[in-house]
JSON list of C-alpha atoms in Angstrom, two decimals:
[
{"chain": "A", "resi": 1, "resn": "MET", "atom": "CA", "xyz": [-16.38, 18.10, 8.19]},
{"chain": "A", "resi": 2, "resn": "SER", "atom": "CA", "xyz": [-15.77, 19.83, 4.90]},
{"chain": "A", "resi": 3, "resn": "LEU", "atom": "CA", "xyz": [-13.46, 18.57, 2.18]},
{"chain": "A", "resi": 4, "resn": "LYS", "atom": "CA", "xyz": [-11.08, 21.51, 2.69]},
{"chain": "A", "resi": 5, "resn": "THR", "atom": "CA", "xyz": [-10.80, 20.72, 6.41]},
{"chain": "A", "resi": 6, "resn": "ALA", "atom": "CA", "xyz": [-10.05, 17.06, 5.68]},
{"chain": "A", "resi": 7, "resn": "PHE", "atom": "CA", "xyz": [-7.26, 18.02, 3.25]},
{"chain": "A", "resi": 8, "resn": "SER", "atom": "CA", "xyz": [-5.73, 20.57, 5.63]},
{"chain": "A", "resi": 9, "resn": "SER", "atom": "CA", "xyz": [-5.80, 18.10, 8.54]},
{"chain": "A", "resi": 10, "resn": "SER", "atom": "CA", "xyz": [-4.19, 15.46, 6.29]},
{"chain": "A", "resi": 11, "resn": "ARG", "atom": "CA", "xyz": [-1.38, 17.86, 5.44]},
{"chain": "A", "resi": 12, "resn": "ALA", "atom": "CA", "xyz": [-0.91, 18.68, 9.12]},
{"chain": "A", "resi": 13, "resn": "LEU", "atom": "CA", "xyz": [-0.67, 14.98, 9.94]},
{"chain": "A", "resi": 14, "resn": "LEU", "atom": "CA", "xyz": [1.92, 14.46, 7.19]},
{"chain": "A", "resi": 15, "resn": "ARG", "atom": "CA", "xyz": [3.94, 17.45, 8.49]},
{"chain": "A", "resi": 16, "resn": "GLN", "atom": "CA", "xyz": [4.03, 15.80, 11.92]},
{"chain": "A", "resi": 17, "resn": "LEU", "atom": "CA", "xyz": [5.12, 12.51, 10.36]},
{"chain": "A", "resi": 18, "resn": "ASN", "atom": "CA", "xyz": [7.85, 14.30, 8.40]},
{"chain": "A", "resi": 19, "resn": "VAL", "atom": "CA", "xyz": [9.89, 14.86, 11.57]},
{"chain": "A", "resi": 20, "resn": "LYS", "atom": "CA", "xyz": [9.82, 11.17, 12.57]},
{"chain": "A", "resi": 21, "resn": "SER", "atom": "CA", "xyz": [12.80, 9.01, 11.72]},
{"chain": "A", "resi": 22, "resn": "LEU", "atom": "CA", "xyz": [12.68, 6.53, 8.84]},
{"chain": "A", "resi": 23, "resn": "GLY", "atom": "CA", "xyz": [13.15, 3.72, 11.37]},
{"chain": "A", "resi": 24, "resn": "ASP", "atom": "CA", "xyz": [9.88, 4.64, 13.08]},
{"chain": "A", "resi": 25, "resn": "ASP", "atom": "CA", "xyz": [8.15, 4.81, 9.71]},
{"chain": "A", "resi": 26, "resn": "LEU", "atom": "CA", "xyz": [9.49, 1.39, 8.75]},
{"chain": "A", "resi": 27, "resn": "LYS", "atom": "CA", "xyz": [8.22, -0.08, 12.04]},
{"chain": "A", "resi": 28, "resn": "PHE", "atom": "CA", "xyz": [4.79, 1.38, 11.26]},
{"chain": "A", "resi": 29, "resn": "PHE", "atom": "CA", "xyz": [4.95, -0.05, 7.74]},
{"chain": "A", "resi": 30, "resn": "PHE", "atom": "CA", "xyz": [5.83, -3.54, 8.94]},
{"chain": "A", "resi": 31, "resn": "VAL", "atom": "CA", "xyz": [2.97, -3.49, 11.44]},
{"chain": "A", "resi": 32, "resn": "ILE", "atom": "CA", "xyz": [0.63, -2.49, 8.61]},
{"chain": "A", "resi": 33, "resn": "VAL", "atom": "CA", "xyz": [2.05, -5.27, 6.37]},
{"chain": "A", "resi": 34, "resn": "LEU", "atom": "CA", "xyz": [1.68, -7.89, 9.10]},
{"chain": "A", "resi": 35, "resn": "THR", "atom": "CA", "xyz": [-1.86, -6.78, 9.87]},
{"chain": "A", "resi": 36, "resn": "GLY", "atom": "CA", "xyz": [-2.81, -6.76, 6.19]},
{"chain": "A", "resi": 37, "resn": "SER", "atom": "CA", "xyz": [-1.22, -10.19, 5.66]},
{"chain": "A", "resi": 38, "resn": "LEU", "atom": "CA", "xyz": [-3.07, -11.61, 8.65]},
{"chain": "A", "resi": 39, "resn": "LEU", "atom": "CA", "xyz": [-6.40, -10.21, 7.42]},
{"chain": "A", "resi": 40, "resn": "PHE", "atom": "CA", "xyz": [-5.75, -11.51, 3.89]},
{"chain": "A", "resi": 41, "resn": "THR", "atom": "CA", "xyz": [-4.79, -14.98, 5.12]},
{"chain": "A", "resi": 42, "resn": "LEU", "atom": "CA", "xyz": [-7.75, -15.27, 7.47]},
{"chain": "A", "resi": 43, "resn": "ALA", "atom": "CA", "xyz": [-10.11, -14.04, 4.75]},
{"chain": "A", "resi": 44, "resn": "SER", "atom": "CA", "xyz": [-8.82, -16.74, 2.42]},
{"chain": "A", "resi": 45, "resn": "PHE", "atom": "CA", "xyz": [-9.57, -19.43, 5.03]},
{"chain": "A", "resi": 46, "resn": "LEU", "atom": "CA", "xyz": [-13.16, -18.32, 5.70]},
{"chain": "A", "resi": 47, "resn": "PRO", "atom": "CA", "xyz": [-14.73, -20.49, 2.96]},
{"chain": "A", "resi": 48, "resn": "ALA", "atom": "CA", "xyz": [-12.83, -23.57, 4.23]},
{"chain": "A", "resi": 49, "resn": "LEU", "atom": "CA", "xyz": [-13.98, -23.01, 7.80]},
{"chain": "A", "resi": 50, "resn": "TYR", "atom": "CA", "xyz": [-17.65, -23.13, 6.83]},
{"chain": "A", "resi": 51, "resn": "THR", "atom": "CA", "xyz": [-17.37, -26.29, 4.74]},
{"chain": "A", "resi": 52, "resn": "GLY", "atom": "CA", "xyz": [-15.13, -28.25, 7.13]},
{"chain": "A", "resi": 53, "resn": "ASN", "atom": "CA", "xyz": [-16.27, -31.29, 9.10]},
{"chain": "A", "resi": 54, "resn": "GLU", "atom": "CA", "xyz": [-16.61, -30.61, 12.82]},
{"chain": "A", "resi": 55, "resn": "SER", "atom": "CA", "xyz": [-15.35, -34.03, 14.00]},
{"chain": "A", "resi": 56, "resn": "GLY", "atom": "CA", "xyz": [-12.30, -34.37, 16.29]},
{"chain": "A", "resi": 57, "resn": "SER", "atom": "CA", "xyz": [-9.33, -35.21, 14.05]},
{"chain": "A", "resi": 58, "resn": "SER", "atom": "CA", "xyz": [-10.62, -33.17, 11.13]},
{"chain": "A", "resi": 59, "resn": "GLY", "atom": "CA", "xyz": [-11.04, -30.14, 13.41]},
{"chain": "A", "resi": 60, "resn": "LEU", "atom": "CA", "xyz": [-7.47, -30.42, 14.69]},
{"chain": "A", "resi": 61, "resn": "TYR", "atom": "CA", "xyz": [-6.24, -30.83, 11.14]},
{"chain": "A", "resi": 62, "resn": "LEU", "atom": "CA", "xyz": [-8.14, -27.70, 10.13]},
{"chain": "A", "resi": 63, "resn": "ILE", "atom": "CA", "xyz": [-6.67, -25.71, 13.03]},
{"chain": "A", "resi": 64, "resn": "GLY", "atom": "CA", "xyz": [-3.15, -26.84, 12.13]},
{"chain": "A", "resi": 65, "resn": "LEU", "atom": "CA", "xyz": [-3.77, -25.95, 8.50]},
{"chain": "A", "resi": 66, "resn": "VAL", "atom": "CA", "xyz": [-4.99, -22.48, 9.43]},
{"chain": "A", "resi": 67, "resn": "LEU", "atom": "CA", "xyz": [-2.00, -21.86, 11.74]},
{"chain": "A", "resi": 68, "resn": "LEU", "atom": "CA", "xyz": [0.46, -23.01, 9.08]},
{"chain": "A", "resi": 69, "resn": "GLY", "atom": "CA", "xyz": [-1.32, -20.85, 6.51]},
{"chain": "A", "resi": 70, "resn": "VAL", "atom": "CA", "xyz": [-1.17, -17.81, 8.81]},
{"chain": "A", "resi": 71, "resn": "PHE", "atom": "CA", "xyz": [2.56, -18.33, 9.42]},
{"chain": "A", "resi": 72, "resn": "ILE", "atom": "CA", "xyz": [3.33, -18.72, 5.72]},
{"chain": "A", "resi": 73, "resn": "GLY", "atom": "CA", "xyz": [1.05, -15.78, 4.90]},
{"chain": "A", "resi": 74, "resn": "LEU", "atom": "CA", "xyz": [2.89, -13.53, 7.35]},
{"chain": "A", "resi": 75, "resn": "ILE", "atom": "CA", "xyz": [6.31, -14.47, 5.96]},
{"chain": "A", "resi": 76, "resn": "GLN", "atom": "CA", "xyz": [5.08, -14.03, 2.39]},
{"chain": "A", "resi": 77, "resn": "GLY", "atom": "CA", "xyz": [3.47, -10.72, 3.34]},
{"chain": "A", "resi": 78, "resn": "LEU", "atom": "CA", "xyz": [6.70, -9.37, 4.80]},
{"chain": "A", "resi": 79, "resn": "ILE", "atom": "CA", "xyz": [8.69, -10.36, 1.71]},
{"chain": "A", "resi": 80, "resn": "ASN", "atom": "CA", "xyz": [6.08, -8.89, -0.64]},
{"chain": "A", "resi": 81, "resn": "GLY", "atom": "CA", "xyz": [5.81, -5.75, 1.51]},
{"chain": "A", "resi": 82, "resn": "VAL", "atom": "CA", "xyz": [9.54, -5.09, 1.28]},
{"chain": "A", "resi": 83, "resn": "ILE", "atom": "CA", "xyz": [9.56, -5.70, -2.48]},
{"chain": "A", "resi": 84, "resn": "ILE", "atom": "CA", "xyz": [6.54, -3.46, -3.05]},
{"chain": "A", "resi": 85, "resn": "LEU", "atom": "CA", "xyz": [7.93, -0.70, -0.81]},
{"chain": "A", "resi": 86, "resn": "LEU", "atom": "CA", "xyz": [11.29, -0.67, -2.58]},
{"chain": "A", "resi": 87, "resn": "GLY", "atom": "CA", "xyz": [9.76, -1.01, -6.05]},
{"chain": "A", "resi": 88, "resn": "VAL", "atom": "CA", "xyz": [7.22, 1.77, -5.65]},
{"chain": "A", "resi": 89, "resn": "SER", "atom": "CA", "xyz": [9.82, 3.97, -3.93]},
{"chain": "A", "resi": 90, "resn": "LEU", "atom": "CA", "xyz": [12.20, 3.52, -6.86]},
{"chain": "A", "resi": 91, "resn": "ILE", "atom": "CA", "xyz": [9.45, 4.31, -9.37]},
{"chain": "A", "resi": 92, "resn": "GLU", "atom": "CA", "xyz": [8.37, 7.42, -7.46]},
{"chain": "A", "resi": 93, "resn": "HIS", "atom": "CA", "xyz": [11.96, 8.59, -6.95]},
{"chain": "A", "resi": 94, "resn": "PHE", "atom": "CA", "xyz": [12.67, 8.09, -10.66]},
{"chain": "A", "resi": 95, "resn": "PHE", "atom": "CA", "xyz": [9.89, 10.54, -11.51]},
{"chain": "A", "resi": 96, "resn": "LEU", "atom": "CA", "xyz": [11.00, 12.89, -8.74]},
{"chain": "A", "resi": 97, "resn": "LEU", "atom": "CA", "xyz": [14.36, 13.19, -10.49]},
{"chain": "A", "resi": 98, "resn": "PHE", "atom": "CA", "xyz": [12.50, 14.86, -13.40]},
{"chain": "A", "resi": 99, "resn": "VAL", "atom": "CA", "xyz": [11.29, 17.63, -11.09]},
{"chain": "A", "resi": 100, "resn": "ASN", "atom": "CA", "xyz": [14.69, 18.43, -9.56]},
{"chain": "A", "resi": 101, "resn": "GLU", "atom": "CA", "xyz": [14.67, 16.18, -6.48]},
{"chain": "A", "resi": 102, "resn": "HIS", "atom": "CA", "xyz": [17.02, 17.22, -3.69]},
{"chain": "A", "resi": 103, "resn": "LYS", "atom": "CA", "xyz": [15.54, 15.65, -0.54]},
{"chain": "A", "resi": 104, "resn": "GLY", "atom": "CA", "xyz": [16.86, 12.12, -1.05]},
{"chain": "A", "resi": 105, "resn": "PHE", "atom": "CA", "xyz": [15.52, 8.59, -1.20]},
{"chain": "A", "resi": 106, "resn": "GLU", "atom": "CA", "xyz": [14.65, 8.54, 2.52]},
{"chain": "A", "resi": 107, "resn": "LYS", "atom": "CA", "xyz": [11.91, 11.13, 2.02]},
{"chain": "A", "resi": 108, "resn": "THR", "atom": "CA", "xyz": [10.60, 9.16, -0.95]},
{"chain": "A", "resi": 109, "resn": "MET", "atom": "CA", "xyz": [10.34, 6.02, 1.18]},
{"chain": "A", "resi": 110, "resn": "LYS", "atom": "CA", "xyz": [8.50, 7.96, 3.88]},
{"chain": "A", "resi": 111, "resn": "SER", "atom": "CA", "xyz": [6.02, 9.22, 1.30]},
{"chain": "A", "resi": 112, "resn": "VAL", "atom": "CA", "xyz": [5.47, 5.75, -0.16]},
{"chain": "A", "resi": 113, "resn": "ILE", "atom": "CA", "xyz": [5.10, 4.12, 3.27]},
{"chain": "A", "resi": 114, "resn": "TYR", "atom": "CA", "xyz": [2.13, 6.29, 4.13]},
{"chain": "A", "resi": 115, "resn": "ALA", "atom": "CA", "xyz": [0.66, 6.18, 0.62]},
{"chain": "A", "resi": 116, "resn": "LEU", "atom": "CA", "xyz": [0.73, 2.37, 0.54]},
{"chain": "A", "resi": 117, "resn": "SER", "atom": "CA", "xyz": [-0.63, 1.81, 4.06]},
{"chain": "A", "resi": 118, "resn": "PRO", "atom": "CA", "xyz": [-4.38, 1.97, 3.29]},
{"chain": "A", "resi": 119, "resn": "SER", "atom": "CA", "xyz": [-3.95, -0.15, 0.15]},
{"chain": "A", "resi": 120, "resn": "ILE", "atom": "CA", "xyz": [-2.05, -2.83, 2.04]},
{"chain": "A", "resi": 121, "resn": "LEU", "atom": "CA", "xyz": [-4.59, -2.90, 4.86]},
{"chain": "A", "resi": 122, "resn": "LEU", "atom": "CA", "xyz": [-7.55, -3.15, 2.47]},
{"chain": "A", "resi": 123, "resn": "PHE", "atom": "CA", "xyz": [-5.99, -5.44, -0.15]},
{"chain": "A", "resi": 124, "resn": "TRP", "atom": "CA", "xyz": [-7.86, -8.41, 1.31]},
{"chain": "A", "resi": 125, "resn": "ALA", "atom": "CA", "xyz": [-11.18, -6.65, 0.80]},
{"chain": "A", "resi": 126, "resn": "ALA", "atom": "CA", "xyz": [-10.35, -5.96, -2.84]},
{"chain": "A", "resi": 127, "resn": "VAL", "atom": "CA", "xyz": [-9.60, -9.65, -3.37]},
{"chain": "A", "resi": 128, "resn": "VAL", "atom": "CA", "xyz": [-12.71, -10.86, -1.56]},
{"chain": "A", "resi": 129, "resn": "ILE", "atom": "CA", "xyz": [-15.11, -8.39, -3.19]},
{"chain": "A", "resi": 130, "resn": "GLU", "atom": "CA", "xyz": [-13.62, -8.91, -6.68]},
{"chain": "A", "resi": 131, "resn": "SER", "atom": "CA", "xyz": [-14.71, -5.52, -7.97]},
{"chain": "A", "resi": 132, "resn": "THR", "atom": "CA", "xyz": [-12.79, -3.37, -10.43]},
{"chain": "A", "resi": 133, "resn": "PHE", "atom": "CA", "xyz": [-14.22, -0.29, -8.73]},
{"chain": "A", "resi": 134, "resn": "VAL", "atom": "CA", "xyz": [-12.74, -1.27, -5.34]},
{"chain": "A", "resi": 135, "resn": "ARG", "atom": "CA", "xyz": [-9.33, -1.93, -6.90]},
{"chain": "A", "resi": 136, "resn": "LEU", "atom": "CA", "xyz": [-9.36, 1.40, -8.72]},
{"chain": "A", "resi": 137, "resn": "LEU", "atom": "CA", "xyz": [-10.44, 3.06, -5.48]},
{"chain": "A", "resi": 138, "resn": "LEU", "atom": "CA", "xyz": [-7.34, 1.64, -3.75]},
{"chain": "A", "resi": 139, "resn": "LEU", "atom": "CA", "xyz": [-5.16, 3.03, -6.55]},
{"chain": "A", "resi": 140, "resn": "PHE", "atom": "CA", "xyz": [-6.90, 6.40, -6.28]},
{"chain": "A", "resi": 141, "resn": "CYS", "atom": "CA", "xyz": [-6.35, 6.40, -2.51]},
{"chain": "A", "resi": 142, "resn": "PHE", "atom": "CA", "xyz": [-2.66, 5.65, -3.08]},
{"chain": "A", "resi": 143, "resn": "GLY", "atom": "CA", "xyz": [-2.44, 8.51, -5.57]},
{"chain": "A", "resi": 144, "resn": "LEU", "atom": "CA", "xyz": [-4.18, 11.01, -3.32]},
{"chain": "A", "resi": 145, "resn": "ILE", "atom": "CA", "xyz": [-2.02, 10.25, -0.29]},
{"chain": "A", "resi": 146, "resn": "SER", "atom": "CA", "xyz": [1.07, 10.15, -2.50]},
{"chain": "A", "resi": 147, "resn": "TYR", "atom": "CA", "xyz": [0.23, 13.61, -3.85]},
{"chain": "A", "resi": 148, "resn": "PHE", "atom": "CA", "xyz": [0.08, 15.11, -0.36]},
{"chain": "A", "resi": 149, "resn": "GLY", "atom": "CA", "xyz": [3.14, 13.14, 0.72]},
{"chain": "A", "resi": 150, "resn": "ILE", "atom": "CA", "xyz": [5.23, 14.45, -2.16]},
{"chain": "A", "resi": 151, "resn": "GLN", "atom": "CA", "xyz": [4.10, 17.99, -1.40]},
{"chain": "A", "resi": 152, "resn": "THR", "atom": "CA", "xyz": [4.94, 17.60, 2.29]},
{"chain": "A", "resi": 153, "resn": "PHE", "atom": "CA", "xyz": [8.01, 15.37, 2.40]},
{"chain": "A", "resi": 154, "resn": "HIS", "atom": "CA", "xyz": [9.69, 16.72, -0.74]},
{"chain": "A", "resi": 155, "resn": "GLU", "atom": "CA", "xyz": [8.31, 20.27, -0.53]},
{"chain": "A", "resi": 156, "resn": "LYS", "atom": "CA", "xyz": [7.20, 20.23, -4.17]},
{"chain": "A", "resi": 157, "resn": "SER", "atom": "CA", "xyz": [4.66, 22.50, -5.80]},
{"chain": "A", "resi": 158, "resn": "LYS", "atom": "CA", "xyz": [1.19, 21.26, -6.65]},
{"chain": "A", "resi": 159, "resn": "ASP", "atom": "CA", "xyz": [1.95, 20.77, -10.34]},
{"chain": "A", "resi": 160, "resn": "ARG", "atom": "CA", "xyz": [5.20, 18.87, -9.72]},
{"chain": "A", "resi": 161, "resn": "ALA", "atom": "CA", "xyz": [3.55, 16.69, -7.08]},
{"chain": "A", "resi": 162, "resn": "ALA", "atom": "CA", "xyz": [0.69, 16.02, -9.49]},
{"chain": "A", "resi": 163, "resn": "PHE", "atom": "CA", "xyz": [3.12, 15.00, -12.25]},
{"chain": "A", "resi": 164, "resn": "VAL", "atom": "CA", "xyz": [5.00, 12.56, -10.00]},
{"chain": "A", "resi": 165, "resn": "THR", "atom": "CA", "xyz": [1.77, 11.15, -8.57]},
{"chain": "A", "resi": 166, "resn": "LEU", "atom": "CA", "xyz": [0.14, 10.64, -11.96]},
{"chain": "A", "resi": 167, "resn": "ALA", "atom": "CA", "xyz": [3.27, 9.11, -13.46]},
{"chain": "A", "resi": 168, "resn": "THR", "atom": "CA", "xyz": [3.76, 6.72, -10.53]},
{"chain": "A", "resi": 169, "resn": "SER", "atom": "CA", "xyz": [0.08, 5.77, -10.51]},
{"chain": "A", "resi": 170, "resn": "ALA", "atom": "CA", "xyz": [0.16, 5.18, -14.27]},
{"chain": "A", "resi": 171, "resn": "VAL", "atom": "CA", "xyz": [3.10, 2.79, -13.91]},
{"chain": "A", "resi": 172, "resn": "LEU", "atom": "CA", "xyz": [1.33, 0.94, -11.09]},
{"chain": "A", "resi": 173, "resn": "LEU", "atom": "CA", "xyz": [-1.85, 0.78, -13.18]},
{"chain": "A", "resi": 174, "resn": "MET", "atom": "CA", "xyz": [0.17, -0.70, -16.02]},
{"chain": "A", "resi": 175, "resn": "PHE", "atom": "CA", "xyz": [1.83, -3.30, -13.77]},
{"chain": "A", "resi": 176, "resn": "PHE", "atom": "CA", "xyz": [-1.39, -4.37, -12.07]},
{"chain": "A", "resi": 177, "resn": "SER", "atom": "CA", "xyz": [-3.87, -3.82, -14.92]},
{"chain": "A", "resi": 178, "resn": "ARG", "atom": "CA", "xyz": [-4.62, -7.54, -15.29]},
{"chain": "A", "resi": 179, "resn": "TRP", "atom": "CA", "xyz": [-5.52, -7.82, -11.60]},
{"chain": "A", "resi": 180, "resn": "ILE", "atom": "CA", "xyz": [-7.43, -4.55, -11.46]},
{"chain": "A", "resi": 181, "resn": "PHE", "atom": "CA", "xyz": [-9.60, -5.41, -14.42]},
{"chain": "A", "resi": 182, "resn": "ASN", "atom": "CA", "xyz": [-10.49, -8.92, -13.13]},
{"chain": "A", "resi": 183, "resn": "GLN", "atom": "CA", "xyz": [-8.18, -10.98, -15.26]},
{"chain": "A", "resi": 184, "resn": "GLY", "atom": "CA", "xyz": [-6.14, -12.45, -12.41]},
{"chain": "A", "resi": 185, "resn": "LEU", "atom": "CA", "xyz": [-2.90, -11.43, -10.78]},
{"chain": "A", "resi": 186, "resn": "LEU", "atom": "CA", "xyz": [0.13, -10.54, -12.86]},
{"chain": "A", "resi": 187, "resn": "TRP", "atom": "CA", "xyz": [1.95, -13.70, -11.85]}
]
């Protein structure tokens, strides 16, 4: 499959998603957030599972600890997912106002939902691998999908979509630069 075919099929997919309601998109986003949170939580417990004692009470304790960790991870993932969705949507919409936005905040949220989905699903891998390249690749993936989303959902020209995408990505790079460049999370 050529690169041009991949881009045209991506645009066609986004055009089909443009007619869906925001409620359906939010359901999709929350499934992605829950799946990403579950993968992240389970990945964080993998080292403990290999070093744990296999005796009876210790094994039950470990199972209870994992279940409690999964529950807390899912709740924390949902809260963080909502905050990230709203924050990135506000940042993107702010830059869309510079290019004469008329579609509304709902279209911005739709664009951000689909742009964030791969990054949220693969966040656990970026933490486990601890590579700056992988983290920058997630940001690049966000930017690329965001570019096509702005073109499709907001019906913006290539140059306006590129401006909004680059500005939004630059703000995200600034916010997460400590984490991306292996200096720990922002918090």
